Amino acid sequence: MIETAGEKLSPEAYLSDVRPVWCPGCGHYFVLRALTQALAWLKIPNEQIGLVTGIGCSSRISAYVDAYGFHGVHGRALALGAGLKAVRPDMNVIVAGGDGDGYSIGGNHFLHACRRNMDLTYIVMDNEVYGMTKGQPSPTTEPDWQSKLAPEGTGIRRFNPLGIALASGASFIARGSAGDQKGLSRLIVEAIEHKGFSLVEIKTPCVTFRPEEKAWYKSMRKIAIEPTDDMILAAQRIHGSDGFDTGIFYQADLPVFQPHFTEEKSIEDFEKEFEV
Amino acid sequence: MQSHNIQDRSVSVSVSGAGGSGAVTAGLILLKSMANAGYYGYMTRFSGPQIRGGESAVVLNFSDSPVERSARSSDIHFALDWHGFERFSDEIPLTSQSCVIFDNSHDALPDSVASTGAKIIEVNLKDQVDQLEGSRANAFAVGIVAFRLGLPLNAVLEALEQILEKKGEEIFLAASEAVRRGYGLLEKKAAPLEQWKPVSHTRWNMSGNEACALGALRAGVKFAAAYPITPASDIVEYLAPRLEKYGGNVMIAEDELAAINMAIGGSFGGKPSMTATSGPGFSLMIEAMGLAIASEVPVLVINVMRGGPSTGLPTKSEQTDLNQALFGMHGEAPHVVVAPLNIADCVVTTQWAVGLAEHLQTLVVLLSDQRLGQSRAIIDAVPSKTFDLKRKILEEKEGQRSYLRYAVSPDSISPMAIPGNAAGRYTADGLEHTVSGKPSSMASDHLQQLKKREAKVTRFDYGKMWAEACFHLESTKIVVLTWGSVYHNTKAAVSELYHDGCPVALLALRLLMPLQTEAIKALCKGKKVIVVEQSYSGQFCHYLKGQGAIDASALTLAKPGPLVLGSDEIKAFIKEATND
Ligand SMILES: Cc1ncc(C[n+]2csc(CCOP(=O)(O)OP(=O)(O)O)c2C)c(N)n1
Ligand code: SF4
Ligand SMILES: [Mg+2]
């Protein structure tokens, strides 16, 4: 829960001195703001945060937060984050990226991160486009959106991240809107505090390649969905939503994968096994 | 310089049979029995293409001094049946000097075996098995072979107990009785072992893959992530139950893309980390290997090579991922590539490899291969070695906030901050960056970081580990250059020639990148150079020539897998090359 006691921290305490390369008005700025706000509310020491990202405009966020960051390769942030968490359960590992990074090239890791249910927070800045490579359709793009690469639209059904996360075993599934700063910060706080794999899918307009997405600021509904741990109910809400609802669609107490280790053996013990 | 060790006292045994006949178990028992009796041995195994239940064979070579290669032909071959035997005709050469014993309750003796002129002995093991409840033919075979060799019965029974320990009392009792009966089945003959000198010191029974894994443990690896692939899986299978009792853990990755990235994440978190794979997985890892180099995160990738391209020869050996390990990454990506020469060397070289990765904060690729990885041998215990190679870590200092992760220091290695240290927050980046890690595409930053990454790897003093030199390299007229699992047979060939008075010496490289060009050049200058490798195109030779380490006039004996490059073949090649 949001900590209020003691001295208040400002979100700026979590901003690095690297200036974002994002276009003016890009929805990703709001995510950076909401994330730093959430961290400030939680007062997590900067050095206890591991922020791992892939490649894309959204994935640049790891350089903008004052923490231990890793800006890796396209699509593999969840795997790198899982490795970090495996050896450093003490760290708050947050993985972030875009819809292309997470649902397309990194799709397999997304499935397995959900089913592994490690205690990670996964923030996806879904602008329904590949921003960084200048406007190609992504897995969440609507089938009739026309672009250079697909002049007539892709004609391919959209990927349903929340539905897939639910089916794959994620224990916290939420959707937020870049336009609702406070609500989004709250969702991120809940996600970080949740024990298990938390997906926060955020609708963030790409003002450059999909200016029409600015309408999301009006069309996205403020948080109205209340958490349930009933999978059937969650499935109904996810599949019944027109995509403009925000809130926690599913939150359950599921077994969390965290490799355990002890120090009961010595190298001599292992060497003995070979002896004849 | 190493002294030569002539293996005049050695005997070779092979066992074959249909899937489930227990040929491999028989081999394992014989190997262990020999060890118990005070000898050394080397075992390779072969199987048909079927996943389970196909024919399989083991080829063993025993001696009273260390041995790590197969013999030219089998002295004794035991056929539990002749199922699919023709597949092994290359791996199990029989000659008129061989003695073939077979269970005649299955198929008749194949013509191809009869025509070798080998001495043939028939036994009927079905009758034996029928008379002894719970027994299996392979245990009788072990007894027969042990008797023929002159192997003491108690050494075999001891091995049986060790191997069948977990199978229960009943199985052990039946097997030991079968061994006893097998032992008395054939008439007495002069047994080879009568002339041998047993040793009494402790030795190890170990495969190359196990040796790599032990080397990693010795080096302090605390995290491994991998996706299964033949012939590399055994490395992580060995590590999984042990690492978690040794302060670390193993993650089962969803694919190799994940495996290498997990390992990078683990290493970023402060733990020495690794992954192990083979060709197809290695290809998938390439992009992230570049990430480890660019972001300067230590990581070890073991590639137990098999024949390629594509799925290639999954269970057979080749040295053909060399080019990829050296040059597979896009951009300019200086890193380290090492290769062990034998099973004991797998322990030491893996330990060294981890140390190099940690110290140089970069990617180290270790190239093993199927032959090295999956052969098993009785070797002398590998003494532990200390390499003074540690990760340079940023100290925790309060109030300090001026950390430059990629600062250019005299040795080009900058202290790495481990998450949790308040003084060292930074973002590791695969994007080109400034000294602080801030993304930058400026020419000056790129050049500076390119130089830094290159200098730390090339200016480092790798010491004596870089190669193994045998027979007087300085004064020789002919230098034979090789690497990896081909080392043993090449050494045997060179050794024979050397002892026949030929002015030949051997240089086997352990450090493939950065190539110690000047050192090789100095050793090869004015000499005839012959390169021996297991590839079709001569990758190693092209590499040495391309780097200017050897002259264009050097000759190559390059042979693709899966067949072993035999010492006779190597010897003949060197002889012919030096006669003209
Ligand atoms: C292996 C690989 N393939 C392709 C690219 C090119 N690429 C960079 S970012 C990107 C798409 C990013 O889209 P998304 O994750 O949605 O992020 P956004 O820019 O929209 O925030 C692609 C295809 C790459 N960097 N690496
Ligand atoms: S291209 Fe789109 S996603 Fe990328 S920074 Fe600009 S507005 Fe944002
Ligand atoms: Mg996008």
Coordinates of N, CA and C in Angstrom, one line a residue, chain A residues 18 46-48 60 62-63 65-74 76 79-80 82-84 86-88 91 108-109 112 116 118 257 259-267 270-271 273-276, chain B residues 35 202-206 210 217-218 223 238 242 244-249 251-252 254-255 258 261-262 264-266 268-269 271 287 295 401 417-422 424-431:
Chain A
V18 N 19.8 11.9 -17.7 CA 19.7 11.7 -19.1 C 18.4 12.2 -19.6
N46 N 16.9 3.8 -4.6 CA 17.2 3.7 -6.0 C 18.0 2.5 -6.4
E47 N 19.0 2.2 -5.5 CA 19.9 1.1 -5.8 C 19.3 -0.3 -5.6
Q48 N 18.1 -0.3 -5.1 CA 17.4 -1.6 -5.0 C 16.4 -1.8 -6.1
R60 N 13.6 2.9 -24.0 CA 14.6 3.8 -23.6 C 14.5 4.2 -22.2
S62 N 14.8 2.9 -19.4 CA 15.8 2.5 -18.4 C 16.9 3.5 -18.2
A63 N 17.2 4.3 -19.2 CA 18.2 5.3 -19.0 C 17.7 6.5 -18.3
V65 N 15.6 6.6 -15.6 CA 15.3 6.4 -14.2 C 16.6 6.2 -13.5
D66 N 16.8 6.8 -12.4 CA 18.0 6.7 -11.6 C 17.9 5.4 -10.7
A67 N 18.5 4.4 -11.3 CA 18.4 3.1 -10.7 C 19.5 2.2 -11.3
Y68 N 19.5 0.9 -11.0 CA 20.3 0.0 -11.8 C 19.5 -0.4 -13.1
G69 N 20.0 0.0 -14.2 CA 19.2 -0.2 -15.4 C 19.9 -1.1 -16.4
F70 N 19.2 -1.8 -17.2 CA 19.8 -2.5 -18.3 C 19.0 -2.4 -19.6
H71 N 19.6 -1.8 -20.6 CA 19.0 -1.6 -21.9 C 19.6 -2.6 -22.8
G72 N 18.9 -3.7 -22.9 CA 19.5 -4.9 -23.6 C 19.2 -5.0 -25.1
V73 N 18.8 -6.1 -25.6 CA 18.5 -6.3 -27.0 C 17.0 -6.4 -27.1
H74 N 16.5 -6.3 -28.4 CA 15.1 -6.2 -28.7 C 14.4 -7.5 -28.3
R76 N 14.1 -9.2 -25.4 CA 14.7 -10.2 -24.4 C 14.7 -9.7 -23.0
A79 N 13.7 -12.0 -20.2 CA 14.6 -13.1 -19.8 C 15.8 -12.5 -19.0
L80 N 16.3 -11.3 -19.4 CA 17.4 -10.7 -18.7 C 16.9 -10.4 -17.2
A82 N 14.6 -11.9 -15.6 CA 14.4 -13.1 -14.8 C 15.7 -13.6 -14.3
G83 N 16.8 -13.5 -15.1 CA 18.1 -13.8 -14.6 C 18.5 -13.0 -13.4
L84 N 18.3 -11.7 -13.5 CA 18.6 -10.8 -12.5 C 17.9 -11.2 -11.2
A86 N 16.6 -14.0 -10.4 CA 16.9 -15.3 -9.9 C 18.1 -15.3 -9.0
V87 N 19.1 -14.4 -9.3 CA 20.2 -14.3 -8.4 C 20.1 -13.2 -7.3
R88 N 19.2 -12.3 -7.6 CA 19.0 -11.2 -6.6 C 17.6 -11.0 -6.2
M91 N 16.3 -7.6 -5.0 CA 16.1 -6.4 -5.9 C 14.6 -6.3 -6.3
N108 N 7.5 -15.1 -27.0 CA 7.7 -16.3 -26.3 C 8.1 -16.1 -24.8
H109 N 9.0 -15.1 -24.7 CA 9.4 -14.8 -23.3 C 8.2 -14.3 -22.4
H112 N 6.3 -17.3 -21.2 CA 7.0 -18.0 -20.2 C 7.2 -17.2 -18.9
R116 N 6.0 -18.6 -15.5 CA 7.0 -18.8 -14.4 C 6.5 -18.1 -13.2
M118 N 7.5 -15.3 -11.7 CA 8.5 -14.7 -10.8 C 8.0 -13.4 -10.3
F257 N 7.7 -18.4 -8.6 CA 9.0 -19.1 -8.9 C 10.1 -18.3 -8.5
P259 N 14.2 -19.5 -7.7 CA 15.1 -20.5 -7.4 C 15.7 -20.4 -6.1
H260 N 15.8 -21.5 -5.3 CA 16.4 -21.4 -4.0 C 17.8 -22.0 -4.0
F261 N 18.5 -21.6 -3.0 CA 19.9 -22.2 -3.0 C 20.4 -22.2 -1.5
T262 N 21.2 -23.1 -1.3 CA 21.8 -23.3 0.1 C 23.3 -23.4 -0.1
E263 N 24.0 -23.5 1.0 CA 25.5 -23.6 0.9 C 25.9 -24.8 1.7
E264 N 25.3 -25.9 1.4 CA 25.6 -27.1 2.2 C 26.8 -28.0 1.7
K265 N 27.2 -27.7 0.5 CA 28.2 -28.6 -0.1 C 29.5 -27.8 -0.3
S266 N 30.6 -28.5 -0.5 CA 31.8 -27.8 -0.8 C 32.3 -28.4 -2.1
I267 N 33.3 -27.8 -2.7 CA 33.8 -28.2 -4.0 C 34.5 -29.6 -3.8
F270 N 32.0 -32.4 -4.4 CA 31.7 -32.7 -5.8 C 32.9 -33.5 -6.4
E271 N 34.1 -33.1 -6.0 CA 35.3 -33.8 -6.5 C 35.3 -35.3 -6.1
E273 N 32.9 -37.2 -5.8 CA 32.0 -38.0 -6.6 C 32.7 -38.7 -7.8
F274 N 33.8 -38.1 -8.2 CA 34.5 -38.6 -9.4 C 35.5 -39.6 -9.0
E275 N 35.8 -39.7 -7.7 CA 36.9 -40.5 -7.3 C 36.8 -42.0 -7.6
V276 N 37.8 -42.7 -8.0 CA 37.8 -44.1 -8.1 C 39.1 -44.6 -7.4
Chain B
A35 N 39.4 -49.1 -13.6 CA 39.9 -48.0 -12.6 C 40.1 -48.7 -11.3
T202 N 44.5 -42.1 -6.1 CA 43.1 -41.8 -6.5 C 43.1 -41.2 -7.9
R203 N 42.2 -41.7 -8.7 CA 41.9 -41.2 -10.0 C 40.5 -40.7 -10.1
W204 N 40.1 -40.1 -11.2 CA 38.8 -39.6 -11.4 C 38.2 -40.3 -12.6
N205 N 36.9 -40.6 -12.5 CA 36.1 -41.2 -13.7 C 35.2 -40.0 -14.1
M206 N 35.5 -39.5 -15.3 CA 34.9 -38.2 -15.6 C 34.7 -38.0 -17.1
E210 N 31.3 -33.2 -17.8 CA 31.3 -33.1 -16.4 C 32.6 -32.2 -16.0
L217 N 32.3 -24.7 -11.5 CA 32.1 -24.7 -10.1 C 33.3 -24.2 -9.3
R218 N 34.5 -24.7 -9.8 CA 35.7 -24.3 -9.1 C 35.9 -22.8 -9.3
F223 N 25.5 -19.1 -11.3 CA 24.2 -19.1 -12.1 C 24.4 -19.6 -13.5
Y238 N 24.4 -31.7 -15.0 CA 25.3 -31.9 -13.9 C 25.2 -30.8 -12.8
R242 N 23.6 -29.6 -8.2 CA 24.8 -29.3 -7.3 C 24.9 -27.8 -7.0
E244 N 22.6 -25.6 -6.7 CA 21.7 -25.1 -5.7 C 22.1 -25.5 -4.3
K245 N 23.0 -26.4 -4.2 CA 23.6 -26.7 -2.8 C 24.9 -26.0 -2.6
Y246 N 25.3 -25.2 -3.6 CA 26.6 -24.5 -3.6 C 26.4 -23.0 -3.8
G247 N 25.3 -22.5 -3.2 CA 25.1 -21.1 -3.3 C 24.7 -20.5 -4.6
G248 N 24.1 -21.3 -5.5 CA 23.7 -20.8 -6.8 C 22.5 -21.4 -7.3
N249 N 22.2 -21.3 -8.5 CA 21.1 -22.0 -9.1 C 21.1 -22.0 -10.6
M251 N 18.6 -22.1 -14.1 CA 17.3 -21.8 -14.7 C 17.1 -22.5 -16.0
I252 N 15.9 -23.1 -16.1 CA 15.5 -23.7 -17.4 C 14.9 -22.6 -18.2
E254 N 13.3 -20.8 -21.7 CA 12.4 -21.2 -22.7 C 13.0 -21.4 -24.1
D255 N 14.2 -20.9 -24.3 CA 15.0 -21.1 -25.5 C 16.3 -20.5 -25.3
A258 N 16.6 -16.8 -24.5 CA 16.4 -16.5 -23.1 C 17.6 -16.9 -22.3
N261 N 20.4 -14.4 -22.3 CA 20.0 -13.1 -21.6 C 19.8 -13.3 -20.1
M262 N 19.3 -14.5 -19.7 CA 19.2 -14.7 -18.3 C 20.6 -14.7 -17.7
I264 N 23.2 -13.2 -18.7 CA 23.7 -11.8 -18.7 C 23.0 -11.1 -17.5
G265 N 21.7 -11.3 -17.3 CA 21.0 -10.7 -16.1 C 21.6 -11.2 -14.8
G266 N 21.9 -12.5 -14.7 CA 22.5 -13.0 -13.5 C 23.9 -12.4 -13.2
F268 N 25.0 -9.5 -14.4 CA 24.7 -8.0 -14.0 C 24.4 -7.9 -12.5
G269 N 23.7 -8.9 -12.1 CA 23.3 -9.0 -10.6 C 24.5 -9.3 -9.7
K271 N 26.7 -12.2 -10.0 CA 27.1 -13.6 -9.9 C 27.7 -14.1 -11.2
E287 N 23.2 -12.7 -31.0 CA 22.9 -11.3 -30.8 C 23.2 -10.8 -29.4
S295 N 28.0 -4.2 -23.5 CA 27.6 -3.7 -22.1 C 28.7 -4.1 -21.1
R401 N 28.6 10.0 -5.9 CA 27.7 9.9 -7.0 C 28.3 10.3 -8.4
A417 N 29.8 -1.7 -11.0 CA 29.0 -1.6 -9.8 C 28.0 -2.7 -9.7
I418 N 27.8 -3.3 -8.6 CA 26.8 -4.4 -8.4 C 25.5 -3.8 -7.8
P419 N 24.4 -4.1 -8.4 CA 23.1 -3.6 -7.9 C 23.0 -3.7 -6.4
G420 N 22.5 -2.6 -5.8 CA 22.5 -2.6 -4.4 C 23.5 -1.6 -3.8
N421 N 24.5 -1.3 -4.6 CA 25.5 -0.3 -4.2 C 25.0 1.1 -4.6
A422 N 24.7 1.9 -3.6 CA 24.2 3.2 -3.8 C 25.1 4.1 -4.6
G424 N 26.9 3.4 -7.1 CA 27.2 3.1 -8.5 C 26.1 2.9 -9.5
R425 N 24.9 3.6 -9.2 CA 23.8 3.4 -10.1 C 24.2 3.7 -11.6
Y426 N 23.8 2.9 -12.5 CA 24.1 3.2 -13.9 C 23.1 2.3 -14.8
T427 N 23.1 2.6 -16.0 CA 22.3 1.7 -16.9 C 23.3 1.1 -17.9
A428 N 23.4 -0.3 -17.8 CA 24.2 -1.0 -18.7 C 23.6 -0.9 -20.1
D429 N 24.4 -0.7 -21.1 CA 23.7 -0.5 -22.4 C 24.4 -1.2 -23.6
G430 N 23.6 -1.8 -24.4 CA 24.1 -2.3 -25.7 C 24.1 -1.3 -26.8
L431 N 23.5 -0.1 -26.5 CA 23.7 1.0 -27.4 C 25.1 1.6 -27.1

